[in-house]
Amino acid sequence: MMAFDGSGDVRDETLLAAYAGGDQSAARVLTLRHTGPCLNLAFRMLSDRGEAEDVAQEAMLRLWKIAPDWRAGEAKISTWLYRVTRNLCTDRLRKRRNIGLDEAPEPADDTPGVEVRMMEGDRHDALQAALETLPDRQKLAITLRHLEELGNPEIASIMEISVEAVESLLSRGKRTLANRLAGRSSELGYQS
């Protein structure tokens, strides 16, 4: 068994193969690398920290289950995990739509309480509220591109659409967000 120090020198596929061979330290490195991004995507899609944690954990569990059968070179592990996370979130969102308004859980309020961060909290809330008004596919594309900082080809792979379709979703989503936030510049501390 190899001892992995957590540095970025070892490729994900190498780590997954090592884990499949029984090396738990490889699993720790992969977990450290990928749980955070999965959690961030899930939280942005679901707006619920507890559900996002469940989704991130489930995505990682699915990676561990598929490890022995992973076919190197077919997909990046990060792309596969984003796709699994997206699908798990989509399933949860569909289930939510079937729940009555009174039965739905209250969204978690993660607004920072520190006075210095109040403006950032207001900006975050305004952006999140505007994101919530977007169609699901536009919201996912915007989240992956601008919040997760992925490239359009990787987004296309995750969403299983063409790069051109990603560009179209991003363009329409940004235009809608700009319209939704247009009158709030000074309120949110942005100067013209």
PDB file of C-alpha atoms in Angstrom:
ATOM      1  CA  MET A   1       0.000   0.000   0.000  1.00  0.00           C
ATOM      2  CA  MET A   2       1.159   3.499  -0.816  1.00  0.00           C
ATOM      3  CA  ALA A   3       1.030   6.393   1.579  1.00  0.00           C
ATOM      4  CA  PHE A   4      -0.612   9.346  -0.137  1.00  0.00           C
ATOM      5  CA  ASP A   5       0.189  12.722   1.332  1.00  0.00           C
ATOM      6  CA  GLY A   6      -2.854  14.505  -0.088  1.00  0.00           C
ATOM      7  CA  SER A   7      -0.879  16.543  -2.578  1.00  0.00           C
ATOM      8  CA  GLY A   8      -2.213  17.130  -6.039  1.00  0.00           C
ATOM      9  CA  ASP A   9       0.607  15.126  -7.630  1.00  0.00           C
ATOM     10  CA  VAL A  10      -1.333  11.858  -7.808  1.00  0.00           C
ATOM     11  CA  ARG A  11      -4.077  11.582 -10.422  1.00  0.00           C
ATOM     12  CA  ASP A  12      -7.615  10.738  -9.353  1.00  0.00           C
ATOM     13  CA  GLU A  13      -7.662   7.561 -11.441  1.00  0.00           C
ATOM     14  CA  THR A  14      -4.489   6.329  -9.752  1.00  0.00           C
ATOM     15  CA  LEU A  15      -6.018   6.995  -6.348  1.00  0.00           C
ATOM     16  CA  LEU A  16      -9.267   5.248  -7.253  1.00  0.00           C
ATOM     17  CA  ALA A  17      -7.367   2.200  -8.504  1.00  0.00           C
ATOM     18  CA  ALA A  18      -5.334   2.165  -5.279  1.00  0.00           C
ATOM     19  CA  TYR A  19      -8.558   2.359  -3.248  1.00  0.00           C
ATOM     20  CA  ALA A  20     -10.052  -0.489  -5.290  1.00  0.00           C
ATOM     21  CA  GLY A  21      -6.951  -2.447  -4.314  1.00  0.00           C
ATOM     22  CA  GLY A  22      -7.611  -1.810  -0.624  1.00  0.00           C
ATOM     23  CA  ASP A  23      -5.605   1.359   0.065  1.00  0.00           C
ATOM     24  CA  GLN A  24      -7.666   3.469   2.483  1.00  0.00           C
ATOM     25  CA  SER A  25      -5.248   6.414   2.348  1.00  0.00           C
ATOM     26  CA  ALA A  26      -6.126   6.819  -1.345  1.00  0.00           C
ATOM     27  CA  ALA A  27      -9.792   7.062  -0.361  1.00  0.00           C
ATOM     28  CA  ARG A  28      -8.972   9.798   2.150  1.00  0.00           C
ATOM     29  CA  VAL A  29      -7.201  11.864  -0.503  1.00  0.00           C
ATOM     30  CA  LEU A  30     -10.082  11.470  -2.977  1.00  0.00           C
ATOM     31  CA  THR A  31     -12.565  12.345  -0.249  1.00  0.00           C
ATOM     32  CA  LEU A  32     -10.648  15.503   0.636  1.00  0.00           C
ATOM     33  CA  ARG A  33     -10.448  16.510  -3.020  1.00  0.00           C
ATOM     34  CA  HIS A  34     -14.014  15.900  -4.076  1.00  0.00           C
ATOM     35  CA  THR A  35     -16.444  16.053  -1.161  1.00  0.00           C
ATOM     36  CA  GLY A  36     -16.223  19.855  -0.893  1.00  0.00           C
ATOM     37  CA  PRO A  37     -17.047  20.552  -4.542  1.00  0.00           C
ATOM     38  CA  CYS A  38     -19.905  18.013  -4.448  1.00  0.00           C
ATOM     39  CA  LEU A  39     -21.231  19.603  -1.265  1.00  0.00           C
ATOM     40  CA  ASN A  40     -21.018  23.101  -2.771  1.00  0.00           C
ATOM     41  CA  LEU A  41     -22.890  22.082  -5.913  1.00  0.00           C
ATOM     42  CA  ALA A  42     -25.563  20.252  -3.920  1.00  0.00           C
ATOM     43  CA  PHE A  43     -26.053  23.197  -1.563  1.00  0.00           C
ATOM     44  CA  ARG A  44     -26.376  25.625  -4.459  1.00  0.00           C
ATOM     45  CA  MET A  45     -28.951  23.398  -6.112  1.00  0.00           C
ATOM     46  CA  LEU A  46     -30.922  22.462  -2.995  1.00  0.00           C
ATOM     47  CA  SER A  47     -30.416  25.470  -0.677  1.00  0.00           C
ATOM     48  CA  ASP A  48     -30.421  23.090   2.278  1.00  0.00           C
ATOM     49  CA  ARG A  49     -27.165  22.241   4.071  1.00  0.00           C
ATOM     50  CA  GLY A  50     -28.396  18.943   5.545  1.00  0.00           C
ATOM     51  CA  GLU A  51     -29.711  17.652   2.226  1.00  0.00           C
ATOM     52  CA  ALA A  52     -26.529  18.811   0.487  1.00  0.00           C
ATOM     53  CA  GLU A  53     -24.409  16.845   2.960  1.00  0.00           C
ATOM     54  CA  ASP A  54     -26.536  13.741   2.352  1.00  0.00           C
ATOM     55  CA  VAL A  55     -26.147  14.133  -1.423  1.00  0.00           C
ATOM     56  CA  ALA A  56     -22.359  14.644  -1.229  1.00  0.00           C
ATOM     57  CA  GLN A  57     -22.034  11.585   0.989  1.00  0.00           C
ATOM     58  CA  GLU A  58     -24.189   9.499  -1.353  1.00  0.00           C
ATOM     59  CA  ALA A  59     -22.137  10.623  -4.382  1.00  0.00           C
ATOM     60  CA  MET A  60     -18.910   9.569  -2.685  1.00  0.00           C
ATOM     61  CA  LEU A  61     -20.447   6.229  -1.628  1.00  0.00           C
ATOM     62  CA  ARG A  62     -21.374   5.566  -5.236  1.00  0.00           C
ATOM     63  CA  LEU A  63     -17.794   6.303  -6.262  1.00  0.00           C
ATOM     64  CA  TRP A  64     -16.506   3.761  -3.744  1.00  0.00           C
ATOM     65  CA  LYS A  65     -18.966   1.148  -5.021  1.00  0.00           C
ATOM     66  CA  ILE A  66     -17.950   1.634  -8.642  1.00  0.00           C
ATOM     67  CA  ALA A  67     -14.186   1.795  -7.910  1.00  0.00           C
ATOM     68  CA  PRO A  68     -13.380  -1.840  -8.797  1.00  0.00           C
ATOM     69  CA  ASP A  69     -15.170  -1.463 -12.164  1.00  0.00           C
ATOM     70  CA  TRP A  70     -13.884   2.024 -13.064  1.00  0.00           C
ATOM     71  CA  ARG A  71     -12.679   2.158 -16.656  1.00  0.00           C
ATOM     72  CA  ALA A  72      -9.759   4.573 -16.804  1.00  0.00           C
ATOM     73  CA  GLY A  73      -9.822   7.140 -19.573  1.00  0.00           C
ATOM     74  CA  GLU A  74     -13.576   7.115 -20.196  1.00  0.00           C
ATOM     75  CA  ALA A  75     -14.492   9.996 -17.891  1.00  0.00           C
ATOM     76  CA  LYS A  76     -12.825  12.213 -15.339  1.00  0.00           C
ATOM     77  CA  ILE A  77     -13.709  11.270 -11.786  1.00  0.00           C
ATOM     78  CA  SER A  78     -14.625  14.874 -10.993  1.00  0.00           C
ATOM     79  CA  THR A  79     -16.994  15.002 -13.977  1.00  0.00           C
ATOM     80  CA  TRP A  80     -18.577  11.701 -12.961  1.00  0.00           C
ATOM     81  CA  LEU A  81     -19.054  12.947  -9.388  1.00  0.00           C
ATOM     82  CA  TYR A  82     -20.604  16.246 -10.553  1.00  0.00           C
ATOM     83  CA  ARG A  83     -22.994  14.294 -12.772  1.00  0.00           C
ATOM     84  CA  VAL A  84     -23.983  11.949  -9.923  1.00  0.00           C
ATOM     85  CA  THR A  85     -24.408  14.939  -7.585  1.00  0.00           C
ATOM     86  CA  ARG A  86     -26.538  16.737 -10.167  1.00  0.00           C
ATOM     87  CA  ASN A  87     -28.743  13.674 -10.647  1.00  0.00           C
ATOM     88  CA  LEU A  88     -29.197  13.147  -6.912  1.00  0.00           C
ATOM     89  CA  CYS A  89     -30.140  16.810  -6.478  1.00  0.00           C
ATOM     90  CA  THR A  90     -32.544  16.677  -9.416  1.00  0.00           C
ATOM     91  CA  ASP A  91     -34.256  13.658  -7.847  1.00  0.00           C
ATOM     92  CA  ARG A  92     -34.627  15.517  -4.553  1.00  0.00           C
ATOM     93  CA  LEU A  93     -35.965  18.628  -6.298  1.00  0.00           C
ATOM     94  CA  ARG A  94     -38.560  16.522  -8.111  1.00  0.00           C
ATOM     95  CA  LYS A  95     -39.654  14.967  -4.826  1.00  0.00           C
ATOM     96  CA  ARG A  96     -39.927  18.420  -3.258  1.00  0.00           C
ATOM     97  CA  ARG A  97     -42.271  19.561  -6.001  1.00  0.00           C
ATOM     98  CA  ASN A  98     -44.653  16.808  -4.966  1.00  0.00           C
ATOM     99  CA  ILE A  99     -44.682  17.983  -1.327  1.00  0.00           C
ATOM    100  CA  GLY A 100     -47.272  20.494  -0.189  1.00  0.00           C
ATOM    101  CA  LEU A 101     -46.009  23.932   0.804  1.00  0.00           C
ATOM    102  CA  ASP A 102     -46.878  23.380   4.477  1.00  0.00           C
ATOM    103  CA  GLU A 103     -44.957  20.084   4.527  1.00  0.00           C
ATOM    104  CA  ALA A 104     -41.765  21.453   2.919  1.00  0.00           C
ATOM    105  CA  PRO A 105     -38.892  22.140   5.310  1.00  0.00           C
ATOM    106  CA  GLU A 106     -37.865  25.724   5.895  1.00  0.00           C
ATOM    107  CA  PRO A 107     -34.693  26.639   3.997  1.00  0.00           C
ATOM    108  CA  ALA A 108     -31.610  27.038   6.141  1.00  0.00           C
ATOM    109  CA  ASP A 109     -30.548  30.636   6.750  1.00  0.00           C
ATOM    110  CA  ASP A 110     -26.760  30.775   6.410  1.00  0.00           C
ATOM    111  CA  THR A 111     -26.520  34.570   6.485  1.00  0.00           C
ATOM    112  CA  PRO A 112     -23.422  35.559   8.461  1.00  0.00           C
ATOM    113  CA  GLY A 113     -24.174  37.402  11.684  1.00  0.00           C
ATOM    114  CA  VAL A 114     -20.985  39.481  11.736  1.00  0.00           C
ATOM    115  CA  GLU A 115     -21.635  43.117  10.870  1.00  0.00           C
ATOM    116  CA  VAL A 116     -18.629  43.365   8.546  1.00  0.00           C
ATOM    117  CA  ARG A 117     -20.041  40.513   6.450  1.00  0.00           C
ATOM    118  CA  MET A 118     -23.609  41.773   6.273  1.00  0.00           C
ATOM    119  CA  MET A 119     -23.202  43.292   2.813  1.00  0.00           C
ATOM    120  CA  GLU A 120     -21.651  40.075   1.512  1.00  0.00           C
ATOM    121  CA  GLY A 121     -24.562  38.178   3.033  1.00  0.00           C
ATOM    122  CA  ASP A 122     -27.046  40.483   1.321  1.00  0.00           C
ATOM    123  CA  ARG A 123     -25.244  40.042  -2.003  1.00  0.00           C
ATOM    124  CA  HIS A 124     -25.167  36.279  -1.594  1.00  0.00           C
ATOM    125  CA  ASP A 125     -28.868  36.198  -0.711  1.00  0.00           C
ATOM    126  CA  ALA A 126     -29.786  38.403  -3.678  1.00  0.00           C
ATOM    127  CA  LEU A 127     -27.806  36.201  -6.060  1.00  0.00           C
ATOM    128  CA  GLN A 128     -29.210  32.997  -4.553  1.00  0.00           C
ATOM    129  CA  ALA A 129     -32.778  34.337  -4.789  1.00  0.00           C
ATOM    130  CA  ALA A 130     -32.187  35.351  -8.403  1.00  0.00           C
ATOM    131  CA  LEU A 131     -30.651  31.924  -9.156  1.00  0.00           C
ATOM    132  CA  GLU A 132     -33.733  30.233  -7.694  1.00  0.00           C
ATOM    133  CA  THR A 133     -35.884  31.954 -10.340  1.00  0.00           C
ATOM    134  CA  LEU A 134     -33.908  30.419 -13.199  1.00  0.00           C
ATOM    135  CA  PRO A 135     -35.001  27.225 -14.917  1.00  0.00           C
ATOM    136  CA  ASP A 136     -33.109  24.226 -13.472  1.00  0.00           C
ATOM    137  CA  ARG A 137     -30.800  23.738 -16.467  1.00  0.00           C
ATOM    138  CA  GLN A 138     -29.790  27.421 -16.577  1.00  0.00           C
ATOM    139  CA  LYS A 139     -29.240  27.409 -12.823  1.00  0.00           C
ATOM    140  CA  LEU A 140     -27.034  24.311 -13.046  1.00  0.00           C
ATOM    141  CA  ALA A 141     -24.989  25.735 -15.940  1.00  0.00           C
ATOM    142  CA  ILE A 142     -24.460  29.071 -14.146  1.00  0.00           C
ATOM    143  CA  THR A 143     -23.550  27.289 -10.898  1.00  0.00           C
ATOM    144  CA  LEU A 144     -21.031  24.981 -12.544  1.00  0.00           C
ATOM    145  CA  ARG A 145     -19.433  27.747 -14.633  1.00  0.00           C
ATOM    146  CA  HIS A 146     -19.353  30.723 -12.306  1.00  0.00           C
ATOM    147  CA  LEU A 147     -19.508  29.259  -8.818  1.00  0.00           C
ATOM    148  CA  GLU A 148     -17.679  25.954  -9.330  1.00  0.00           C
ATOM    149  CA  GLU A 149     -15.454  27.510 -12.033  1.00  0.00           C
ATOM    150  CA  LEU A 150     -15.649  24.603 -14.476  1.00  0.00           C
ATOM    151  CA  GLY A 151     -15.006  24.972 -18.189  1.00  0.00           C
ATOM    152  CA  ASN A 152     -17.769  24.725 -20.764  1.00  0.00           C
ATOM    153  CA  PRO A 153     -16.595  21.340 -22.152  1.00  0.00           C
ATOM    154  CA  GLU A 154     -16.700  19.774 -18.674  1.00  0.00           C
ATOM    155  CA  ILE A 155     -20.119  21.331 -18.020  1.00  0.00           C
ATOM    156  CA  ALA A 156     -21.336  19.907 -21.338  1.00  0.00           C
ATOM    157  CA  SER A 157     -20.128  16.478 -20.268  1.00  0.00           C
ATOM    158  CA  ILE A 158     -21.773  16.743 -16.840  1.00  0.00           C
ATOM    159  CA  MET A 159     -25.080  17.947 -18.288  1.00  0.00           C
ATOM    160  CA  GLU A 160     -24.836  15.584 -21.265  1.00  0.00           C
ATOM    161  CA  ILE A 161     -25.399  18.379 -23.799  1.00  0.00           C
ATOM    162  CA  SER A 162     -23.251  20.139 -26.411  1.00  0.00           C
ATOM    163  CA  VAL A 163     -20.835  22.969 -25.608  1.00  0.00           C
ATOM    164  CA  GLU A 164     -23.022  25.244 -27.742  1.00  0.00           C
ATOM    165  CA  ALA A 165     -26.042  24.349 -25.616  1.00  0.00           C
ATOM    166  CA  VAL A 166     -24.024  25.193 -22.476  1.00  0.00           C
ATOM    167  CA  GLU A 167     -23.086  28.561 -23.961  1.00  0.00           C
ATOM    168  CA  SER A 168     -26.731  29.232 -24.779  1.00  0.00           C
ATOM    169  CA  LEU A 169     -27.856  28.294 -21.249  1.00  0.00           C
ATOM    170  CA  LEU A 170     -25.142  30.513 -19.743  1.00  0.00           C
ATOM    171  CA  SER A 171     -26.039  33.448 -21.965  1.00  0.00           C
ATOM    172  CA  ARG A 172     -29.759  33.237 -21.208  1.00  0.00           C
ATOM    173  CA  GLY A 173     -29.129  32.646 -17.502  1.00  0.00           C
ATOM    174  CA  LYS A 174     -26.766  35.615 -17.141  1.00  0.00           C
ATOM    175  CA  ARG A 175     -29.191  37.864 -19.038  1.00  0.00           C
ATOM    176  CA  THR A 176     -32.040  36.820 -16.726  1.00  0.00           C
ATOM    177  CA  LEU A 177     -29.900  37.309 -13.604  1.00  0.00           C
ATOM    178  CA  ALA A 178     -28.833  40.767 -14.791  1.00  0.00           C
ATOM    179  CA  ASN A 179     -32.480  41.729 -15.301  1.00  0.00           C
ATOM    180  CA  ARG A 180     -33.502  40.360 -11.895  1.00  0.00           C
ATOM    181  CA  LEU A 181     -30.710  42.256 -10.090  1.00  0.00           C
ATOM    182  CA  ALA A 182     -30.714  45.432 -12.247  1.00  0.00           C
ATOM    183  CA  GLY A 183     -32.421  47.790  -9.813  1.00  0.00           C
ATOM    184  CA  ARG A 184     -30.493  46.681  -6.720  1.00  0.00           C
ATOM    185  CA  SER A 185     -26.931  47.911  -7.469  1.00  0.00           C
ATOM    186  CA  SER A 186     -26.778  50.664  -4.861  1.00  0.00           C
ATOM    187  CA  GLU A 187     -28.698  48.603  -2.292  1.00  0.00           C
ATOM    188  CA  LEU A 188     -26.092  45.843  -2.626  1.00  0.00           C
ATOM    189  CA  GLY A 189     -23.179  48.276  -2.406  1.00  0.00           C
ATOM    190  CA  TYR A 190     -22.196  48.373  -6.064  1.00  0.00           C
ATOM    191  CA  GLN A 191     -21.374  51.745  -7.527  1.00  0.00           C
ATOM    192  CA  SER A 192     -22.350  52.604 -11.088  1.00  0.00           C
TER     193      SER A 192
END
